[in-house]
Amino acid sequence: MFGKNTVLQKDVIHNKIYNSEEPFSGLVIGEKVEISLVTGGSGIIRILNEAYECSAGDLYILGSGIPHGYFAKNETEKPEVMHLSFVPSDIFSGSEAFADSKDYCCGVFRDATNISYAMMNSEATGELNRICEAISKELAEKKLKWKEAVKSNITLLLITLSRYIDMEDTAKVSHPKEWALVSAAMREAVKRCGDSDMTLESVASKLFISKSHLSRIFKAVTGENFADYVRNLRISTACNLLKSTNLTNEEIVRQCGLKDVPSFYKLFKLAVGQTPYQYRMSQQTYRGENMMSIYNEISENLQKGRAKAVKELVVKAVEDGLPAAQILNEALLAGISIVGERFKKNEVYVPEVLVAARAMNMGVEVLNHLLKEEGIWVSGKVC
């Protein structure tokens, strides 16, 4: 079934500075395959417990369940990344939909760990961009048989990319053979996060291996005990629920697979340094203050014509979960309105208006596909 979130496409400037102590619960892990192309800048990609430098032209294809994340090296070196993620079972049927098959995702993966790498040249990047633009257009316009068109384009994309994936290049992303089992264990943990009876033994049984073997390879590959990983995963899930929902503590305890409210309080405070209530209140306050702060910052940079800063701030606002329509109205349009008023009063002149308009256009480019997803369309152009 082609669900609402079967295919997601976005361009992101990753601002978070790399920290080797980042727990696995802080990395991206899910049931989607992700194709990521570094389009500008440089930074760090962390896959499981290993980190690699990445720069423009590096392309990674990661199968579902592979914990990973992109990070900045420092305040100035940040990677710009195009991400396309999709649910294989919604796109393919038969052997191409199953992670343990050699035909999985058109055979783009060369080993059981479901990790592929390619260094893209300008020609390859152009091909990839054209196909991704076609996918983005189909997702936005939803014309007749658009789902079939999206599926066909993703198939074409994977076949095209497989021609650029070199076995020697892929081998440079060194990883132990045990990664496949560790990834499967993590996928199972994510799926059963709400099950308080989940144990290392029950997960090992599901994977048809011994408890001691899974414990050993999990520690060897990740540097973390399975029990610590599950605890961090549950706390991370609780944090997200406290930030984004009004669920009671009892409901959060059930959804996170924890035993009871008192043990949840103790565990949460030990990990986060705040009670669940304090954390929820601090996040809500921060969100309100942060929202106005970033809107003002975007507006001020737009008025000064700082296009690159505007783009980076808009990307950050999107990553913080702020609505695209609100970013457009409260930051970009608010800023350009001030420029317009100042122009009327002869406080600024045509060159200042043009550079401000250019800055606004760069911000709007980041929001375009999100505005379409929120049902906001451009009515047309008026001369």
PDB file of C-alpha atoms in Angstrom, residues 151-290:
ATOM      1  CA  LYS A 151       7.355   3.765  -8.201  1.00  0.00           C
ATOM      2  CA  SER A 152       8.734   3.665 -11.759  1.00  0.00           C
ATOM      3  CA  ASN A 153      11.046   6.611 -11.118  1.00  0.00           C
ATOM      4  CA  ILE A 154      12.385   5.078  -7.889  1.00  0.00           C
ATOM      5  CA  THR A 155      13.076   1.829  -9.771  1.00  0.00           C
ATOM      6  CA  LEU A 156      14.861   3.807 -12.507  1.00  0.00           C
ATOM      7  CA  LEU A 157      16.837   5.733  -9.864  1.00  0.00           C
ATOM      8  CA  LEU A 158      18.077   2.563  -8.159  1.00  0.00           C
ATOM      9  CA  ILE A 159      19.031   0.922 -11.458  1.00  0.00           C
ATOM     10  CA  THR A 160      20.897   4.094 -12.483  1.00  0.00           C
ATOM     11  CA  LEU A 161      22.724   4.346  -9.160  1.00  0.00           C
ATOM     12  CA  SER A 162      23.720   0.680  -9.209  1.00  0.00           C
ATOM     13  CA  ARG A 163      25.846   1.441 -12.280  1.00  0.00           C
ATOM     14  CA  TYR A 164      27.923   3.920 -10.289  1.00  0.00           C
ATOM     15  CA  ILE A 165      28.375   1.767  -7.195  1.00  0.00           C
ATOM     16  CA  ASP A 166      31.857   0.287  -7.236  1.00  0.00           C
ATOM     17  CA  MET A 167      32.648  -2.763  -5.111  1.00  0.00           C
ATOM     18  CA  GLU A 168      36.036  -1.330  -4.128  1.00  0.00           C
ATOM     19  CA  ASP A 169      34.528   2.025  -3.143  1.00  0.00           C
ATOM     20  CA  THR A 170      31.824   0.319  -1.123  1.00  0.00           C
ATOM     21  CA  ALA A 171      34.431  -1.828   0.612  1.00  0.00           C
ATOM     22  CA  LYS A 172      36.099   1.357   1.883  1.00  0.00           C
ATOM     23  CA  VAL A 173      33.112   1.803   4.192  1.00  0.00           C
ATOM     24  CA  SER A 174      34.545  -0.867   6.432  1.00  0.00           C
ATOM     25  CA  HIS A 175      32.027  -2.812   8.454  1.00  0.00           C
ATOM     26  CA  PRO A 176      32.005  -6.191  10.158  1.00  0.00           C
ATOM     27  CA  LYS A 177      29.847  -9.007   8.778  1.00  0.00           C
ATOM     28  CA  GLU A 178      27.900  -9.002  12.035  1.00  0.00           C
ATOM     29  CA  TRP A 179      26.286  -5.671  11.090  1.00  0.00           C
ATOM     30  CA  ALA A 180      23.425  -7.479   9.368  1.00  0.00           C
ATOM     31  CA  LEU A 181      22.438  -9.233  12.608  1.00  0.00           C
ATOM     32  CA  VAL A 182      22.948  -6.113  14.729  1.00  0.00           C
ATOM     33  CA  SER A 183      20.800  -4.074  12.337  1.00  0.00           C
ATOM     34  CA  ALA A 184      18.095  -6.727  12.437  1.00  0.00           C
ATOM     35  CA  ALA A 185      18.195  -6.665  16.260  1.00  0.00           C
ATOM     36  CA  MET A 186      17.828  -2.880  16.234  1.00  0.00           C
ATOM     37  CA  ARG A 187      14.893  -3.045  13.813  1.00  0.00           C
ATOM     38  CA  GLU A 188      13.224  -5.554  16.113  1.00  0.00           C
ATOM     39  CA  ALA A 189      13.875  -3.304  19.147  1.00  0.00           C
ATOM     40  CA  VAL A 190      12.348  -0.278  17.387  1.00  0.00           C
ATOM     41  CA  LYS A 191       9.316  -2.330  16.339  1.00  0.00           C
ATOM     42  CA  ARG A 192       8.814  -3.686  19.867  1.00  0.00           C
ATOM     43  CA  CYS A 193       9.722  -0.529  21.792  1.00  0.00           C
ATOM     44  CA  GLY A 194       6.282  -0.538  23.459  1.00  0.00           C
ATOM     45  CA  ASP A 195       6.608  -4.148  24.614  1.00  0.00           C
ATOM     46  CA  SER A 196       7.738  -4.216  28.241  1.00  0.00           C
ATOM     47  CA  ASP A 197       8.515  -7.944  27.901  1.00  0.00           C
ATOM     48  CA  MET A 198      11.134  -7.387  25.208  1.00  0.00           C
ATOM     49  CA  THR A 199      14.483  -8.826  26.284  1.00  0.00           C
ATOM     50  CA  LEU A 200      17.780  -9.690  24.648  1.00  0.00           C
ATOM     51  CA  GLU A 201      16.733 -13.333  24.774  1.00  0.00           C
ATOM     52  CA  SER A 202      13.387 -12.747  23.006  1.00  0.00           C
ATOM     53  CA  VAL A 203      15.050 -10.684  20.256  1.00  0.00           C
ATOM     54  CA  ALA A 204      17.801 -13.308  19.804  1.00  0.00           C
ATOM     55  CA  SER A 205      15.136 -16.004  19.552  1.00  0.00           C
ATOM     56  CA  LYS A 206      13.377 -14.008  16.818  1.00  0.00           C
ATOM     57  CA  LEU A 207      16.655 -13.882  14.861  1.00  0.00           C
ATOM     58  CA  PHE A 208      17.360 -17.616  15.463  1.00  0.00           C
ATOM     59  CA  ILE A 209      20.631 -17.018  17.279  1.00  0.00           C
ATOM     60  CA  SER A 210      21.709 -17.497  20.891  1.00  0.00           C
ATOM     61  CA  LYS A 211      21.385 -14.798  23.519  1.00  0.00           C
ATOM     62  CA  SER A 212      25.135 -14.893  24.249  1.00  0.00           C
ATOM     63  CA  HIS A 213      26.043 -14.589  20.552  1.00  0.00           C
ATOM     64  CA  LEU A 214      23.788 -11.541  20.028  1.00  0.00           C
ATOM     65  CA  SER A 215      25.092  -9.936  23.220  1.00  0.00           C
ATOM     66  CA  ARG A 216      28.701 -10.411  22.096  1.00  0.00           C
ATOM     67  CA  ILE A 217      28.349  -9.105  18.543  1.00  0.00           C
ATOM     68  CA  PHE A 218      26.097  -6.205  19.597  1.00  0.00           C
ATOM     69  CA  LYS A 219      28.746  -4.989  22.019  1.00  0.00           C
ATOM     70  CA  ALA A 220      31.562  -5.604  19.506  1.00  0.00           C
ATOM     71  CA  VAL A 221      29.864  -3.702  16.672  1.00  0.00           C
ATOM     72  CA  THR A 222      28.241  -0.834  18.579  1.00  0.00           C
ATOM     73  CA  GLY A 223      30.367  -0.486  21.695  1.00  0.00           C
ATOM     74  CA  GLU A 224      27.109  -0.469  23.659  1.00  0.00           C
ATOM     75  CA  ASN A 225      25.217  -3.165  25.574  1.00  0.00           C
ATOM     76  CA  PHE A 226      21.838  -4.165  24.128  1.00  0.00           C
ATOM     77  CA  ALA A 227      20.094  -3.256  27.406  1.00  0.00           C
ATOM     78  CA  ASP A 228      21.637   0.258  27.299  1.00  0.00           C
ATOM     79  CA  TYR A 229      20.543   0.666  23.680  1.00  0.00           C
ATOM     80  CA  VAL A 230      16.948  -0.287  24.516  1.00  0.00           C
ATOM     81  CA  ARG A 231      16.889   2.023  27.544  1.00  0.00           C
ATOM     82  CA  ASN A 232      18.191   4.967  25.482  1.00  0.00           C
ATOM     83  CA  LEU A 233      15.705   4.152  22.738  1.00  0.00           C
ATOM     84  CA  ARG A 234      12.805   4.219  25.209  1.00  0.00           C
ATOM     85  CA  ILE A 235      13.952   7.460  26.836  1.00  0.00           C
ATOM     86  CA  SER A 236      14.375   9.053  23.397  1.00  0.00           C
ATOM     87  CA  THR A 237      10.842   7.930  22.463  1.00  0.00           C
ATOM     88  CA  ALA A 238       9.512   9.349  25.753  1.00  0.00           C
ATOM     89  CA  CYS A 239      11.232  12.693  25.043  1.00  0.00           C
ATOM     90  CA  ASN A 240       9.604  12.884  21.619  1.00  0.00           C
ATOM     91  CA  LEU A 241       6.179  12.074  23.082  1.00  0.00           C
ATOM     92  CA  LEU A 242       6.567  14.678  25.835  1.00  0.00           C
ATOM     93  CA  LYS A 243       7.535  17.323  23.255  1.00  0.00           C
ATOM     94  CA  SER A 244       4.956  16.541  20.592  1.00  0.00           C
ATOM     95  CA  THR A 245       1.882  15.165  22.405  1.00  0.00           C
ATOM     96  CA  ASN A 246      -0.307  15.734  25.458  1.00  0.00           C
ATOM     97  CA  LEU A 247      -0.185  12.090  26.536  1.00  0.00           C
ATOM     98  CA  THR A 248      -0.238  11.412  30.270  1.00  0.00           C
ATOM     99  CA  ASN A 249       2.757   9.801  31.954  1.00  0.00           C
ATOM    100  CA  GLU A 250       0.801   6.546  32.231  1.00  0.00           C
ATOM    101  CA  GLU A 251       0.179   6.533  28.484  1.00  0.00           C
ATOM    102  CA  ILE A 252       3.831   7.341  27.749  1.00  0.00           C
ATOM    103  CA  VAL A 253       4.942   4.511  30.043  1.00  0.00           C
ATOM    104  CA  ARG A 254       2.751   2.082  28.052  1.00  0.00           C
ATOM    105  CA  GLN A 255       3.940   3.343  24.652  1.00  0.00           C
ATOM    106  CA  CYS A 256       7.586   3.140  25.676  1.00  0.00           C
ATOM    107  CA  GLY A 257       7.376  -0.349  27.164  1.00  0.00           C
ATOM    108  CA  LEU A 258       8.392   0.810  30.643  1.00  0.00           C
ATOM    109  CA  LYS A 259       7.239  -0.903  33.813  1.00  0.00           C
ATOM    110  CA  ASP A 260       5.484   1.795  35.834  1.00  0.00           C
ATOM    111  CA  VAL A 261       5.348   5.552  36.432  1.00  0.00           C
ATOM    112  CA  PRO A 262       7.721   5.657  39.479  1.00  0.00           C
ATOM    113  CA  SER A 263      10.475   3.750  37.646  1.00  0.00           C
ATOM    114  CA  PHE A 264       9.870   5.940  34.556  1.00  0.00           C
ATOM    115  CA  TYR A 265      10.370   9.097  36.694  1.00  0.00           C
ATOM    116  CA  LYS A 266      13.577   7.735  38.194  1.00  0.00           C
ATOM    117  CA  LEU A 267      15.005   6.537  34.872  1.00  0.00           C
ATOM    118  CA  PHE A 268      14.026   9.722  33.006  1.00  0.00           C
ATOM    119  CA  LYS A 269      15.515  12.089  35.600  1.00  0.00           C
ATOM    120  CA  LEU A 270      18.729  10.070  35.710  1.00  0.00           C
ATOM    121  CA  ALA A 271      19.091  10.222  31.911  1.00  0.00           C
ATOM    122  CA  VAL A 272      17.812  13.754  31.186  1.00  0.00           C
ATOM    123  CA  GLY A 273      18.414  15.620  34.455  1.00  0.00           C
ATOM    124  CA  GLN A 274      14.762  16.752  34.685  1.00  0.00           C
ATOM    125  CA  THR A 275      11.450  15.219  35.641  1.00  0.00           C
ATOM    126  CA  PRO A 276       9.091  14.433  32.718  1.00  0.00           C
ATOM    127  CA  TYR A 277       6.944  17.448  33.677  1.00  0.00           C
ATOM    128  CA  GLN A 278       9.932  19.807  33.846  1.00  0.00           C
ATOM    129  CA  TYR A 279      11.167  18.545  30.495  1.00  0.00           C
ATOM    130  CA  ARG A 280       7.790  19.032  28.817  1.00  0.00           C
ATOM    131  CA  MET A 281       7.453  22.578  30.186  1.00  0.00           C
ATOM    132  CA  SER A 282      11.008  23.519  29.229  1.00  0.00           C
ATOM    133  CA  GLN A 283      10.494  22.250  25.691  1.00  0.00           C
ATOM    134  CA  GLN A 284       7.228  24.136  25.253  1.00  0.00           C
ATOM    135  CA  THR A 285       8.809  27.369  26.547  1.00  0.00           C
ATOM    136  CA  TYR A 286      11.846  26.844  24.389  1.00  0.00           C
ATOM    137  CA  ARG A 287       9.700  26.166  21.341  1.00  0.00           C
ATOM    138  CA  GLY A 288       7.735  29.414  21.774  1.00  0.00           C
ATOM    139  CA  GLU A 289      10.821  31.539  22.401  1.00  0.00           C
ATOM    140  CA  ASN A 290      12.870  29.746  19.761  1.00  0.00           C
TER     141      ASN A 290
END
